[in-house]
């Protein structure tokens, strides 16, 4: 299946190459760019692009234009400039990609330096995107990396549409789902048929200790991030009663101070949130966690554990990032150059015991909340409370929303049934949670629009009464 | 943060390590980068090549790698490995690990021989087009902490030690108030109901699915009921029921550990015996005496629904027993060392906790792999039943080495050579197969592909996690990989 669909995507690239050739003919003399390419610089790459072979993509035609496209036109977006991001940038820049943008909202912390190798001790405190871009631009002649010290959510479609391929090295499932949703929103369907030129491939890498995965998503064609949401285990949150009254582990003590004691005591001022990167904050939490632990004869609270629990740190290994970033960069190269059939479509890596990889084709979910065109059904009795609907949106493994806002169109007007993220509206709509769906005036077949951080677009649901 | 994965002792091992990289190619420097970043003690790059438009080498590589971590000390030797082998083979004896990248076969085999005899682990790496190859050659590599992903808990419910028995006795489930009843750790619950079961089943553990189901039902009936006879919400009982499957596994020594304890080579301890084997022997003596056929208690229990006091008390029962067992093992270690005239300064506690996770990896030498008599014909021919198995890539790499031997260059370096070289490479493939008596078919496609191309460290050093044994092939075209024992 993938072969045919993938060929359709290549048309877009082929048109770009033609445009390039056209525009070059029109180019005025004197625009002779210093290519900064020394003899033999791209010999390795050329062997792939200019020679035919038995395992190449069926549509591949060796040509010298491919290299040109790679060096001069292909625009890549890298999301994340951390462990994976640094590796990705290096791999892409050395492979010949020159037009790269990088987005990262974080600044450099000293704990990053043992694997995010584009950063040095003098860079601590500076934005990751800026430093990464500076490093690559000065070290790889001809490469032009444009940094964005921002959250991905501040950009809209016009920003994302300019890229040929997007690669992610994120540490957040929410962010992944957001960019996934954004790329879905760029798809244009005409008469029910997908316009393949609106597809931007998404290559997603993730790592955790000695394990990692890499996947290729062709929005609208292959399984997307949300199609395989069940592959991500839900984050472990300790039950409140354990934290509040029955701690057993040092982690429970730390979470007690983090979640309950800090908001109560506001040790660094009103409205000052706990900053996992501020050593003073962590020291405060650490000391009080020790006190709490002592009360219950629990051992094992350390400064390092405290920081790990507060920041939900997952230990990272440079080599796993290297492996996964390499797999992702290979895919970017394959797709951009059309030399080989890309990964279809999910690679799992584990090197705890020997070295193990497993590759399989993740399947699209028919009723995926992000990429299927089908509105989702919600089945509830009319006597169910709005709280029940809210709980379902959060707890369902297929949806896993964080703080959904529910709106319905009633009597021609949009009515917000419940919204959590703005305090005043939350207060006003909170009583609705205890009301039944019938009491709220919702009818069978009613459409509900739900907004959430996990997706840039509102998701439509259809309410079906079971009784 | 990495140290959380391999612990402080792992980090210490890393910091005392000195790694040698031969050939600072893209692959080589990439490997070294991933060792320098987490903090290896020192590295030395051996490379006789000068800088060209395609590759950066030796001195430049050393300086740039040093930037990544100021605690690491880097050295370089601008000499080819062949020269060093001619003039000073003992040069390589000082390293904890030697990594050879893009070595030609003859140099590789020479070096492998020297390192094998010196007991220095050798990691061979090659990248060729979209194919990656790694070969680990070490006579014997011991793993102290293998950190298995899905290790079963060591709860001893089938054979409770005395202190655990006493602790279980101290509970009287039938006469507890509701709050205590609902917050009793599931381990206690299972233990108590096991006693009931024993009484009715002649002291036999539930064995098959039917009996385990019946046992689960027995526990379920123990859930408190309210005035109307409806079962209360007792999460700890639900946990007990869920865990019946694994909790009743008979306590036994994993076969991998049995093999280590019974290893022939180390039956006699001498002053030269490595620490790992003294430890293994001490554990064996524990098992045969104080342990009554069982390993030292691990001492950890999983988190479970319980009030703090009950949980901590139960946890302490296991912890204290583990510490007791560990000190007994320590005594065995001490007396073993004394018997050969050595004094012990030993961190045996940590090793006891992981007695079930000890591993030994033994790789075949490169010499054996490449010898006509000892080549692993079976492995190769059975993999090649599937002509697209990664094994074909291994055969191609060996053939390419032959090509280099004959023509002093790799196939297809220049465009005009590609066509002709396909034929020449095919001859190399055939001569390789013939020499080793391998009755397999190598598709022409692969020969063509290789003409087109034209030209496992952290684990070894920290003795944690299990390295691969012994050949790993990565195929970037299909994003697949495979491990072979050759």
JSON list of C-alpha atoms in Angstrom, two decimals, chain B residues 56 64 132 273 441:
[
{"chain": "B", "resi": 56, "resn": "UNK", "atom": "CA", "xyz": [38.51, 14.22, 9.68]},
{"chain": "B", "resi": 64, "resn": "UNK", "atom": "CA", "xyz": [37.17, 18.29, 19.48]},
{"chain": "B", "resi": 132, "resn": "UNK", "atom": "CA", "xyz": [26.27, -1.40, 9.95]},
{"chain": "B", "resi": 273, "resn": "UNK", "atom": "CA", "xyz": [41.17, -15.34, 40.44]},
{"chain": "B", "resi": 441, "resn": "UNK", "atom": "CA", "xyz": [22.89, -18.44, -2.53]}
]
